PDB file of C-alpha atoms in Angstrom:
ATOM      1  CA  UNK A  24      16.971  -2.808   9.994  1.00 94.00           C
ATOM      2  CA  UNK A  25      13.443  -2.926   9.698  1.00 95.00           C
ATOM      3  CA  UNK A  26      12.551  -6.229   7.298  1.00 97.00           C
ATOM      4  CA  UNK A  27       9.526  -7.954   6.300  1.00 98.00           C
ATOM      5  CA  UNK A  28       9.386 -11.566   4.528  1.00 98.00           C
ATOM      6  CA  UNK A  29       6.772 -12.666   2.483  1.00 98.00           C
ATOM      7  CA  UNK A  30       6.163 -16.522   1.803  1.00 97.00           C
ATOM      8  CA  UNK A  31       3.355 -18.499   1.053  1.00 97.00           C
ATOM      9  CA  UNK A  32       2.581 -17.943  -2.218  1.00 97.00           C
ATOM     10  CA  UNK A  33       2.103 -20.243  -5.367  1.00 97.00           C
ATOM     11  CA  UNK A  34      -0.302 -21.778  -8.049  1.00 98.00           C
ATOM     12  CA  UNK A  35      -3.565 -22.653  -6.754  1.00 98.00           C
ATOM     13  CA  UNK A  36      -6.731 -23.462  -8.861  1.00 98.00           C
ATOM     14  CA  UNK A  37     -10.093 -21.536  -8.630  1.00 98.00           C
ATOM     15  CA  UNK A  38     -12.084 -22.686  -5.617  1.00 97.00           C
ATOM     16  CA  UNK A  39      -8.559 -23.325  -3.322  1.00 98.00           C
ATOM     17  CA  UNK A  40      -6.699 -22.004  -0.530  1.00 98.00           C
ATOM     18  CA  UNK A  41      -3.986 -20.654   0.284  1.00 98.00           C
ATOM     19  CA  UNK A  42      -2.122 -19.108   3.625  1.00 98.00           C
ATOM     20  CA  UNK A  43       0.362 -16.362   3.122  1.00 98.00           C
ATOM     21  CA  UNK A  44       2.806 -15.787   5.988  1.00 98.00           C
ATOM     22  CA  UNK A  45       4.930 -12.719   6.589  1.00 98.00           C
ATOM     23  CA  UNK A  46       7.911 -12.263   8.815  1.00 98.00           C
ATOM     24  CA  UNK A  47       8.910  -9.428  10.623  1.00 98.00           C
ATOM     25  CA  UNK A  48      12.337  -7.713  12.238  1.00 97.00           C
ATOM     26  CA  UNK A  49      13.794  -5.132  13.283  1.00 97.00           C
ATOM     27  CA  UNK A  50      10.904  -3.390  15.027  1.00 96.00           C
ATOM     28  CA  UNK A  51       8.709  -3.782  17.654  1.00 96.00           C
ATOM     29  CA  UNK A  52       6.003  -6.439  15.978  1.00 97.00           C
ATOM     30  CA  UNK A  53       3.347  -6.145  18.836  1.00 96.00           C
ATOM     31  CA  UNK A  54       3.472  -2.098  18.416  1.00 95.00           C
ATOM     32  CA  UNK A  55       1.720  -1.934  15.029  1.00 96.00           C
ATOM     33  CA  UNK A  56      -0.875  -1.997  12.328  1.00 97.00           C
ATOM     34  CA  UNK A  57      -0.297  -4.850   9.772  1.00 97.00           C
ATOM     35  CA  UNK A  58      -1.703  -4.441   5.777  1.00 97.00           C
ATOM     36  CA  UNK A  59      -1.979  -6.853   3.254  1.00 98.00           C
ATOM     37  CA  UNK A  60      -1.728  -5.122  -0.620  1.00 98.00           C
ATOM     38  CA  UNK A  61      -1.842  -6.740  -3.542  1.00 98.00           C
ATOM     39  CA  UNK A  62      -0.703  -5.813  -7.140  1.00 98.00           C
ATOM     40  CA  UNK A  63      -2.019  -7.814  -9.985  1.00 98.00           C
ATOM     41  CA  UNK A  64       0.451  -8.589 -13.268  1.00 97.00           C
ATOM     42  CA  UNK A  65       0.998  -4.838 -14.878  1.00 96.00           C
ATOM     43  CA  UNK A  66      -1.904  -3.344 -12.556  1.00 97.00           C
ATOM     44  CA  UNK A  67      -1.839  -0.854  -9.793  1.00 97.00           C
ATOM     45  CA  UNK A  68      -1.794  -0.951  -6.192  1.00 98.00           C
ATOM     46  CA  UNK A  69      -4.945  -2.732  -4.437  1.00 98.00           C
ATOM     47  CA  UNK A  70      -5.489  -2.690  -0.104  1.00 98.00           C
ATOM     48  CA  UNK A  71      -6.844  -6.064   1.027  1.00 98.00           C
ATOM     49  CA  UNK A  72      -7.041  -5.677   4.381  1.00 98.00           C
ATOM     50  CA  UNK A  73      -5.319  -4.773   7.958  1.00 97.00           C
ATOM     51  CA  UNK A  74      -5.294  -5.426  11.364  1.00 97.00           C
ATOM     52  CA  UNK A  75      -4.668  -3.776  14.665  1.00 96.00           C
ATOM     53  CA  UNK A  76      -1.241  -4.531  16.626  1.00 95.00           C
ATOM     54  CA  UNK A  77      -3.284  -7.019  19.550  1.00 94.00           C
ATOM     55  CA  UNK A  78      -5.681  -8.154  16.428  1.00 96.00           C
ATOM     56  CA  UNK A  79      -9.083  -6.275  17.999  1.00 96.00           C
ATOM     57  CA  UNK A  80      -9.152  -4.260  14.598  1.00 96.00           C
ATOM     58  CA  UNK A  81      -9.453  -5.937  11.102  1.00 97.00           C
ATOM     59  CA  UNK A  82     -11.188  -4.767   7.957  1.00 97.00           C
ATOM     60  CA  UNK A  83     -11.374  -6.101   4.732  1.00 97.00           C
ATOM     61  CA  UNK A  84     -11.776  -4.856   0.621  1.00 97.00           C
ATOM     62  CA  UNK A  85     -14.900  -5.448  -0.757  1.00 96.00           C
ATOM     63  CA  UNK A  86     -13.465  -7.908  -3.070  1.00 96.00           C
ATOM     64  CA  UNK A  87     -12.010 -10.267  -0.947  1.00 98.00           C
ATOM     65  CA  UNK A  88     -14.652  -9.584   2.297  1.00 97.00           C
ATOM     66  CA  UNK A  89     -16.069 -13.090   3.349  1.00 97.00           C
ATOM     67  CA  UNK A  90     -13.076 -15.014   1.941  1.00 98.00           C
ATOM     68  CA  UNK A  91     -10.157 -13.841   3.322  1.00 98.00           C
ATOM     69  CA  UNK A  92      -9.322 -13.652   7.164  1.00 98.00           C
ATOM     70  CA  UNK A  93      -6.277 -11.854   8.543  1.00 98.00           C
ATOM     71  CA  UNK A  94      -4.350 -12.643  11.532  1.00 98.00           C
ATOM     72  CA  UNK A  95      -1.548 -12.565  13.550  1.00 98.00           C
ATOM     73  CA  UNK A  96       1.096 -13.873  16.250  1.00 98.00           C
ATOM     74  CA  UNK A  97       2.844 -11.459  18.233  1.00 97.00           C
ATOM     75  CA  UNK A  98       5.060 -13.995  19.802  1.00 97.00           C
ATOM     76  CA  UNK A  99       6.097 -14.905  16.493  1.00 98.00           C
ATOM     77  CA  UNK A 100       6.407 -11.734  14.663  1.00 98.00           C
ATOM     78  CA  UNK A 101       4.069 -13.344  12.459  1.00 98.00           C
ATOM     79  CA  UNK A 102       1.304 -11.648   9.910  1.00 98.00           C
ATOM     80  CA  UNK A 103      -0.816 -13.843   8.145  1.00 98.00           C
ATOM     81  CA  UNK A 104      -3.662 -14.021   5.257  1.00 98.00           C
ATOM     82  CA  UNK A 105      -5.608 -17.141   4.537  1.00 98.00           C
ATOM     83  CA  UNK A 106      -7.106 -17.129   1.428  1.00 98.00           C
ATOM     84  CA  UNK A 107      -9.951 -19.241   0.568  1.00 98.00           C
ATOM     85  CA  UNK A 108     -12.875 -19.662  -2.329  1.00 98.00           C
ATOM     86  CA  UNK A 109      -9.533 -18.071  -4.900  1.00 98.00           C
ATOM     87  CA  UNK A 110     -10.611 -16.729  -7.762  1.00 98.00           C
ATOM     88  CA  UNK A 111      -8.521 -15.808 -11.104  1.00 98.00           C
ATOM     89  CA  UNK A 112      -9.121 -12.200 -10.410  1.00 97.00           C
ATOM     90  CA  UNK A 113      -6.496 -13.312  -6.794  1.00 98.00           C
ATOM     91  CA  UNK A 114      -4.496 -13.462  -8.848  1.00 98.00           C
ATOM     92  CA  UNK A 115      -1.202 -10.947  -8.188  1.00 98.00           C
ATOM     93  CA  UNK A 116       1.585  -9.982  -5.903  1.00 98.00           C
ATOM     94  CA  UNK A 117       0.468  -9.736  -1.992  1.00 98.00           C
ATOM     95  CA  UNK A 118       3.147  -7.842   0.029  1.00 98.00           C
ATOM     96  CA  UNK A 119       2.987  -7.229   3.711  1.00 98.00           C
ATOM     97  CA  UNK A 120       3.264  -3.378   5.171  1.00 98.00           C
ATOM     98  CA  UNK A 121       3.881  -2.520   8.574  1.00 97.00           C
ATOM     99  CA  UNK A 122       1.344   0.260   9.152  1.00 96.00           C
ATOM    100  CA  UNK A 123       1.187   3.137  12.382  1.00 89.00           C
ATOM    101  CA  UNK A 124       0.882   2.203  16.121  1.00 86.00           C
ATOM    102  CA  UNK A 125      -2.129   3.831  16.465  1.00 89.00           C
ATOM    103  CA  UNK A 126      -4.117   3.265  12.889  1.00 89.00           C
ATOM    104  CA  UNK A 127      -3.129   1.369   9.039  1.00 89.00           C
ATOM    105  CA  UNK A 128      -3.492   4.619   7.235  1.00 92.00           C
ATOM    106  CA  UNK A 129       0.179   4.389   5.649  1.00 94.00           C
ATOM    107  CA  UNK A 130       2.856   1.775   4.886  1.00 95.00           C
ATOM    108  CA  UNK A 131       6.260   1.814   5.400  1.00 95.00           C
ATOM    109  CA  UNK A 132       8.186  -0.448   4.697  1.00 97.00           C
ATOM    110  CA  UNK A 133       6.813  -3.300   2.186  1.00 98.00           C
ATOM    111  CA  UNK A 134       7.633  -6.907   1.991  1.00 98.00           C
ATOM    112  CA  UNK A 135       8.917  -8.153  -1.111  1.00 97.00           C
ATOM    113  CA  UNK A 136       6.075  -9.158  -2.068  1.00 98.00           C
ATOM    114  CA  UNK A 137       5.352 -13.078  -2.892  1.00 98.00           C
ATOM    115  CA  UNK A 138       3.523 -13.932  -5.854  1.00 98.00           C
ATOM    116  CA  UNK A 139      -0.393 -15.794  -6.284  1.00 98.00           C
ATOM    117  CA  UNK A 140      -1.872 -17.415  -8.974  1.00 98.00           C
ATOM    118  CA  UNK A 141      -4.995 -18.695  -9.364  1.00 98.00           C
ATOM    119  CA  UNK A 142      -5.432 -20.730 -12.437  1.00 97.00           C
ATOM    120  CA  UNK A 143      -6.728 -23.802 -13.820  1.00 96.00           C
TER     121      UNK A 143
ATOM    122  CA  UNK C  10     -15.332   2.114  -3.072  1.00 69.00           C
ATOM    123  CA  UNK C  11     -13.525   3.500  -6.810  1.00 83.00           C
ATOM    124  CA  UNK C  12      -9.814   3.983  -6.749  1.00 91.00           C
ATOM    125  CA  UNK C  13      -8.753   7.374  -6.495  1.00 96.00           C
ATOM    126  CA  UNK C  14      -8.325   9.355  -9.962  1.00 97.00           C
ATOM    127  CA  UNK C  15      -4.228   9.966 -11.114  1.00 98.00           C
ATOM    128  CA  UNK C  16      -3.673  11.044 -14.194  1.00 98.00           C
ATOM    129  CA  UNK C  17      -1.929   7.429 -15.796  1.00 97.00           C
ATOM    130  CA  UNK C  18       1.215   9.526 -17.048  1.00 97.00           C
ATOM    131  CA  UNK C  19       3.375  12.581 -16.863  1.00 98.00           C
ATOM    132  CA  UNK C  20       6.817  13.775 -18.031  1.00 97.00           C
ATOM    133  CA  UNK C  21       9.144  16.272 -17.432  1.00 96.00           C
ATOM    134  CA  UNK C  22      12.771  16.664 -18.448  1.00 96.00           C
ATOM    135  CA  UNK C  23      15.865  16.870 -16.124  1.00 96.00           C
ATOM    136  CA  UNK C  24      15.805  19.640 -13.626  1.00 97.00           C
ATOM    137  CA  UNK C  25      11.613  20.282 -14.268  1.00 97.00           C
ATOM    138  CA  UNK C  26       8.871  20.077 -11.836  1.00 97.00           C
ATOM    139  CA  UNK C  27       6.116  17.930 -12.164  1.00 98.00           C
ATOM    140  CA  UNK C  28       2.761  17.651  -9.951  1.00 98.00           C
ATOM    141  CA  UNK C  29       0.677  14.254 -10.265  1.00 98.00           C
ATOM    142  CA  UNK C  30      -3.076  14.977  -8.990  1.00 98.00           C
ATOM    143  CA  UNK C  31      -4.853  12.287  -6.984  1.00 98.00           C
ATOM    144  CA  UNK C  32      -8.779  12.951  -6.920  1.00 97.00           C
ATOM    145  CA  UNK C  33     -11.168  11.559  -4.499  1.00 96.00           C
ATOM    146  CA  UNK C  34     -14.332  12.097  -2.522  1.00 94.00           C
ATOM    147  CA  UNK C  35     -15.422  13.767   0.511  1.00 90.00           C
ATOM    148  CA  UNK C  36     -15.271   9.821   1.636  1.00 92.00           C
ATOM    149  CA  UNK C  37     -11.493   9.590   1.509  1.00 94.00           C
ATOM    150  CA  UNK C  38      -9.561  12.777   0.433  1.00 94.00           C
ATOM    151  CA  UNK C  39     -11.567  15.454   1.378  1.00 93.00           C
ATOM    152  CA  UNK C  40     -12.231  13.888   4.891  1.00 89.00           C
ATOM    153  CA  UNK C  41      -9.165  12.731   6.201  1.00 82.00           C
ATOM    154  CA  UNK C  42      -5.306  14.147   6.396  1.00 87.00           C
ATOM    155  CA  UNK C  43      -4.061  10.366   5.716  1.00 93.00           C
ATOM    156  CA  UNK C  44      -3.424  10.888   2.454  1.00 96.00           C
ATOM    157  CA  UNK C  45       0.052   8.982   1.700  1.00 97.00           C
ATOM    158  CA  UNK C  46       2.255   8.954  -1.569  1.00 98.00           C
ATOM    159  CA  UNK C  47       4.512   6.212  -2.814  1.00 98.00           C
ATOM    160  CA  UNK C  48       6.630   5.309  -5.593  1.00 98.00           C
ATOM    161  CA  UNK C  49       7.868   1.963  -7.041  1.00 98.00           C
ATOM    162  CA  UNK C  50      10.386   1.156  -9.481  1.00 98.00           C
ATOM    163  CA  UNK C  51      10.236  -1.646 -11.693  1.00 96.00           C
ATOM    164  CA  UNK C  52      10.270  -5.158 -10.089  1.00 95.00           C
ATOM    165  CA  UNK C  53      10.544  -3.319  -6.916  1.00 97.00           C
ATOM    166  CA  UNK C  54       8.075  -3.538  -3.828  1.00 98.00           C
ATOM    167  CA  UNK C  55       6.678   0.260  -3.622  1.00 98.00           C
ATOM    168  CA  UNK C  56       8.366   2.712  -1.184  1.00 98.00           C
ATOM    169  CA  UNK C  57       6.854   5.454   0.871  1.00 98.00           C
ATOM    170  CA  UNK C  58       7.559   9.054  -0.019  1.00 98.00           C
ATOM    171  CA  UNK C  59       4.653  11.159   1.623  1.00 97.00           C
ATOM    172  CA  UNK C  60       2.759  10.718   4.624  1.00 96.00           C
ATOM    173  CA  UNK C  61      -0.022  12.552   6.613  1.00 95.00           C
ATOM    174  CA  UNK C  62      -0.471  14.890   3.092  1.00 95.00           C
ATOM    175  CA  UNK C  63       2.580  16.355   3.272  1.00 96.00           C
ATOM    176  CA  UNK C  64       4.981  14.610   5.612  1.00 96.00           C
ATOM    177  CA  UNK C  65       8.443  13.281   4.403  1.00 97.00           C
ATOM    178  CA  UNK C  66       9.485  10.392   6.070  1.00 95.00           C
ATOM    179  CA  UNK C  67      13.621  10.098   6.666  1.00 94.00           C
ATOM    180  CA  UNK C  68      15.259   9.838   4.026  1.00 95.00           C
ATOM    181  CA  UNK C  69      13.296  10.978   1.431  1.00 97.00           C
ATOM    182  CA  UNK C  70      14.609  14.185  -0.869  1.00 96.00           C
ATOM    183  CA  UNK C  71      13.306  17.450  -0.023  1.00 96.00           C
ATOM    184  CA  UNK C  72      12.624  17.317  -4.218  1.00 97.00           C
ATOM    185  CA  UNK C  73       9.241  15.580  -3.290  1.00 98.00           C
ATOM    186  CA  UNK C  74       6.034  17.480  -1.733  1.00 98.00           C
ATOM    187  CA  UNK C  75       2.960  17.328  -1.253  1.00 97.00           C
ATOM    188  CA  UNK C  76      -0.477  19.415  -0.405  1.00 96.00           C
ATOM    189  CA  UNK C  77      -3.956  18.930  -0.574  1.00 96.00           C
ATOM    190  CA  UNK C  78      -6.849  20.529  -1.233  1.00 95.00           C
ATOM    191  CA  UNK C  79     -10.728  19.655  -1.073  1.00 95.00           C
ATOM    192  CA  UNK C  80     -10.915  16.367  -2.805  1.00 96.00           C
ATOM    193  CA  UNK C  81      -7.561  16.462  -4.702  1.00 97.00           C
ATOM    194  CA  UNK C  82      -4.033  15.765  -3.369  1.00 97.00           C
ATOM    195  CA  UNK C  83      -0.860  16.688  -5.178  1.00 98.00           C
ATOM    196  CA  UNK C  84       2.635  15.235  -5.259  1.00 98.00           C
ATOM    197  CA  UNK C  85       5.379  17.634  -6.890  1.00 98.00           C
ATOM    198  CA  UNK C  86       8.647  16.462  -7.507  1.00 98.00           C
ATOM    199  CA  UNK C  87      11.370  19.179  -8.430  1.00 97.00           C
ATOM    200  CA  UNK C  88      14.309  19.033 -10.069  1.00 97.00           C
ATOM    201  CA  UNK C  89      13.772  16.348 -12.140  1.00 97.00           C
ATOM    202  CA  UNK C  90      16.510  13.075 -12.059  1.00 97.00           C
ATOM    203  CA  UNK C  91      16.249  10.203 -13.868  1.00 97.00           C
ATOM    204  CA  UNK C  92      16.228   8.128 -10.990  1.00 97.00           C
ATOM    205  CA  UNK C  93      12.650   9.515 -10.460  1.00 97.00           C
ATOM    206  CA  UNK C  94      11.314   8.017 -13.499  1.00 98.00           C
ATOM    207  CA  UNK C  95       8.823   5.093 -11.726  1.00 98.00           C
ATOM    208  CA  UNK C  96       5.763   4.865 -11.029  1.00 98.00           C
ATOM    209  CA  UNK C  97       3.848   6.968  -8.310  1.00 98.00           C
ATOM    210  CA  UNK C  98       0.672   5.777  -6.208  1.00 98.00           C
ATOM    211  CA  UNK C  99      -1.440   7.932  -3.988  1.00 98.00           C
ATOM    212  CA  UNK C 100      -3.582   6.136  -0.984  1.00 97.00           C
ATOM    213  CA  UNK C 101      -6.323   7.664   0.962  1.00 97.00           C
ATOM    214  CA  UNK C 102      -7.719   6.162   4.408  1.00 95.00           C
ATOM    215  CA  UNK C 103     -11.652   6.079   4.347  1.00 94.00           C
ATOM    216  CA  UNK C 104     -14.821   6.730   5.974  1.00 93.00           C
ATOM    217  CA  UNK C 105     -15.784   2.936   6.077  1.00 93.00           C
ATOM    218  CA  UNK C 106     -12.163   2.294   7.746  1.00 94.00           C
ATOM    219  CA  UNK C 107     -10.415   0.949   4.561  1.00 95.00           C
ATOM    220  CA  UNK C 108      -7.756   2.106   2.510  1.00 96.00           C
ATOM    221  CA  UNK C 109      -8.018   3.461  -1.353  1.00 97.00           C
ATOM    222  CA  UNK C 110      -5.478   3.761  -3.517  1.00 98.00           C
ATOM    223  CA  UNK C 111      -5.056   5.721  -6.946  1.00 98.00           C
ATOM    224  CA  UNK C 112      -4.655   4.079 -10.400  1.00 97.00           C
ATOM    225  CA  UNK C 113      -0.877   5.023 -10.383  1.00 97.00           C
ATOM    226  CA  UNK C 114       0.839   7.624 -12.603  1.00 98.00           C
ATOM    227  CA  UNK C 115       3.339   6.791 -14.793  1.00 98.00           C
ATOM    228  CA  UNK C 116       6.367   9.448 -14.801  1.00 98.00           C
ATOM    229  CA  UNK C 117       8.803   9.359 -18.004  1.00 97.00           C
ATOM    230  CA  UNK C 118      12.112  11.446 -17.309  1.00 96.00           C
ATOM    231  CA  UNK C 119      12.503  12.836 -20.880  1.00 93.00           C
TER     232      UNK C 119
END
């Protein structure tokens, strides 16, 4: 069945980095739109960013444009977000959603999500 | 870009219908038919329920739909169960090429 695996996650303090990873199966990887969402502690839904199945395509939030970069590796059925200059407002859940072939406009299914904090 | 405007809570009892709103822009809404519902359960990763305004994907009971109109986009769920009690997010694709999503409505199965 179709899975996705989040990992990465952690305690990092302001000013760090971090790389999230997620790992994909059950479907044809190279085929689709990627998204990263996040969901801070007891707050709603927030889209960071996706990008296009051979990575020509990425855009970005507002809030995290200039600091986080998206990418992936097809060969690896691999989705990843590096995450630098972190902030305490980073702080939440990022999951991984596998998105359309042809556009990121929906997401189904969702990682389980793997948790950021960002904290002195 | 502001989130989208739900409502943050509804309830219903058993066997009811209830309709959460979702309120854009001509930006996101009112432009585009990639408006997509989705509901999460506590400690749970969300879970797609409506795609495309109104599509179901497999799977998904027939007691969910879903319309639009101008700005606004609905979600009705009929026939109430307390399984349904979560809460529901609606998302919007964009005229800058990004994603919006809604606030999130809370739904309490009396």
């Amino acid at each position: 069945q179709v899975q996705l695996v989040e990992s990465g996650g952690g305690l990092v303090k302001p000013g760090g980095s971090l790389r999230l990873s997620c790992t994909a199966s059950g479907f044809t990887f190279s085929d689709r739109y990627m998204n990263w969402i996040r969901q801070a502690p007891g707050k709603g839904l927030e889209w960071v960013s996706y990008i296009s199945s051979g990575s020509t395509y990425t855009n970005y939030a507002d809030s995290v444009k200039g600091r986080f970069t998206i990418s992936r590796d097809n060969a690896k059925n691999s989705l990843f977000l590096q995450m630098n200059s972190l902030r305490a407002e980073d702080t939440a859940v990022y999951y991984c959603a596998r998105a359309q072939q042809l556009g990121p406009e929906w997401f189904d299914p969702w990682g389980q999500g793997t948790l950021v904090t960002v904290s002195s | 870009q502001s989130a989208l405007t739900q409502p943050a809570s509804v309830s219903g009892s058993p066997g009811q219908s209830i309709t959460i709103s979702c309120t854009g822009t001509s930006s996101d809404v009112g432009d585009y038919k990639y408006v997509s519902w989705y509901q999460q359960h506590p400690g749970k990763a969300p879970k797609l329920i409506i795609y495309d305004v109104s599509n179901r994907p497999s799977g998904v009971s027939n007691r969910f739909s879903a319309s639009k109109s101008g700005n606004t986009a609905s979600l009705t769920i009929s026939g109430l169960q307390a399984e349904d009690e979560a809460d529901y997010y609606c998302s919007s694709y964009t005229t800058t090429s990004t994603l919006l999503f809604g606030g999130g409505t809370k739904l309490t199965v009396l």
